[in-house]
mmCIF file of C-alpha atoms in Angstrom:
data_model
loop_
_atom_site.group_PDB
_atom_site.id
_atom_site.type_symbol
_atom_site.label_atom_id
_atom_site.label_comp_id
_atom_site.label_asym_id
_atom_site.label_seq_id
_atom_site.Cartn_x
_atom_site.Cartn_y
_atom_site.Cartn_z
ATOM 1 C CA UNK Z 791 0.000 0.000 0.000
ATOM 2 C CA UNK Z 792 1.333 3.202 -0.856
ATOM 3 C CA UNK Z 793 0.417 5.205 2.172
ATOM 4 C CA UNK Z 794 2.512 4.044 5.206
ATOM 5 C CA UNK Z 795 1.911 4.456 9.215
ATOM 6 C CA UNK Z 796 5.112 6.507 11.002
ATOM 7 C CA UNK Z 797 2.949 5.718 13.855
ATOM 8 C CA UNK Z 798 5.562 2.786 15.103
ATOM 9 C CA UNK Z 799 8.359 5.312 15.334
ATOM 10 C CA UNK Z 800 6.296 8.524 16.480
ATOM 11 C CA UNK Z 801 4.948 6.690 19.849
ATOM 12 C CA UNK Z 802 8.730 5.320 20.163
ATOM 13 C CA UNK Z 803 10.195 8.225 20.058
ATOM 14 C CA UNK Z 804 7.635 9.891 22.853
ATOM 15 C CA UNK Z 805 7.845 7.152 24.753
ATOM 16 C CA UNK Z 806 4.230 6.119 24.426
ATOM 17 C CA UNK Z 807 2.781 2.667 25.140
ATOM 18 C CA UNK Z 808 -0.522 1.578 22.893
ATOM 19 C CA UNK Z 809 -2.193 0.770 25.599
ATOM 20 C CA UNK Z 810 -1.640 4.356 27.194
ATOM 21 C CA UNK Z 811 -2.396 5.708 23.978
ATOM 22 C CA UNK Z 812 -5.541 4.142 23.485
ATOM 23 C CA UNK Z 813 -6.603 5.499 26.896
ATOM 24 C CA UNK Z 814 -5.562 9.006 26.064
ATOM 25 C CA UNK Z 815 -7.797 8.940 22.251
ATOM 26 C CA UNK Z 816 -10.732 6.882 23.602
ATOM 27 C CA UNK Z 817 -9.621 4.106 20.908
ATOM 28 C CA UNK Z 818 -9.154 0.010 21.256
ATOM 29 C CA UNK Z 819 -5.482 -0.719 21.421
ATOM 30 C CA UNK Z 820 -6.308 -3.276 18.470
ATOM 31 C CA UNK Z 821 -7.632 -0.791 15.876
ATOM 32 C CA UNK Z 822 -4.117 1.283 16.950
ATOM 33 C CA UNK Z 823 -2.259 -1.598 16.670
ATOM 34 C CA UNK Z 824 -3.641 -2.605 13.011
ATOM 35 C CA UNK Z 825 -2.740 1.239 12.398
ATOM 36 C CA UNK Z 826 0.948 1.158 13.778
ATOM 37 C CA UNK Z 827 1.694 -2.041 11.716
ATOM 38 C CA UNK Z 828 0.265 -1.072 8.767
ATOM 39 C CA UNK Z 829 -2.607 -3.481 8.906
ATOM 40 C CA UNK Z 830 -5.247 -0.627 8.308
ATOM 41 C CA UNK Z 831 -7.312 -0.555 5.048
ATOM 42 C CA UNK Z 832 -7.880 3.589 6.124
ATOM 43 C CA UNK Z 833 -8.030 6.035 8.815
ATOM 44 C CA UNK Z 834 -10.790 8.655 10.073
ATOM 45 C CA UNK Z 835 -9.770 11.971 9.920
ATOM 46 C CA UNK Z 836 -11.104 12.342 13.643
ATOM 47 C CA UNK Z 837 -8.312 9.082 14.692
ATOM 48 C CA UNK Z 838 -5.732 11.411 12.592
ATOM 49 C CA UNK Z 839 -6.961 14.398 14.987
ATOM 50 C CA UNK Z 840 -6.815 12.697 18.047
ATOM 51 C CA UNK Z 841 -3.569 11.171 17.445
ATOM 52 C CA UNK Z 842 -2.149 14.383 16.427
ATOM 53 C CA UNK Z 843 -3.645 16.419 19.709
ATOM 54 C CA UNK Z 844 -1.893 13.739 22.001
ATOM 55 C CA UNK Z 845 1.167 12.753 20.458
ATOM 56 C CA UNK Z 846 1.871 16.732 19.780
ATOM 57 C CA UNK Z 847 2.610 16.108 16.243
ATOM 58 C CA UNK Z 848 1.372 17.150 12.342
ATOM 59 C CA UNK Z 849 -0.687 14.271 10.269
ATOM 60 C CA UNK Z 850 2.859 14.039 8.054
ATOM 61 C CA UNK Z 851 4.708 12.822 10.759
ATOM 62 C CA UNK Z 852 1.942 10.006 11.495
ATOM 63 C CA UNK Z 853 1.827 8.723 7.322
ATOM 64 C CA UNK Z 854 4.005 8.886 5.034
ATOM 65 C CA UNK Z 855 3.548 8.033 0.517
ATOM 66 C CA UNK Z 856 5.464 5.152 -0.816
ATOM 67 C CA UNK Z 857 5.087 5.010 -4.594
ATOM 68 C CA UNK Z 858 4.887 1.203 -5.255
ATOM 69 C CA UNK Z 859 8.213 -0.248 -7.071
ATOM 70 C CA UNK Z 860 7.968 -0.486 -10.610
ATOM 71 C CA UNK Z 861 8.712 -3.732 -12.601
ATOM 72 C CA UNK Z 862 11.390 -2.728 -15.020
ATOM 73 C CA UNK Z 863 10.478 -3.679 -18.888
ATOM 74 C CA UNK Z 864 12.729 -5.664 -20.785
#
């Protein structure tokens, strides 16, 4: 997928635990955890909002474009 989650190195670096996180956004740990490890199919912008508030951060340091490889032609 093309759009990855920074989310992984964001709560890392501010020392923050998924479980604490969850508390602070009022989200399950599980749907962070699908975002963190880039298991999510998409995001709400109000999760991108939340996230942002308590991790005192912009949404560009959460997700981050990955243009897909392309196969070289013979």
């Amino acid at each position: 997928m093309p759009i990855a989650s920074k989310l992984k190195v964001v709560m890392a670096d501010r020392d923050v635990s998924v479980n604490e996180l969850s508390e602070k956004v009022g989200r399950s740990a599980v749907n962070l955890s699908h975002l963190r490890c880039n298991h999510s199919k998409g995001i709400r912008i109000s999760l991108l909002e939340d996230l942002c508030r308590e991790l005192h951060c912009q949404p560009g340091d959460l997700l981050v474009y990955e243009p897909p490889a392309r196969e070289e032609q013979d």
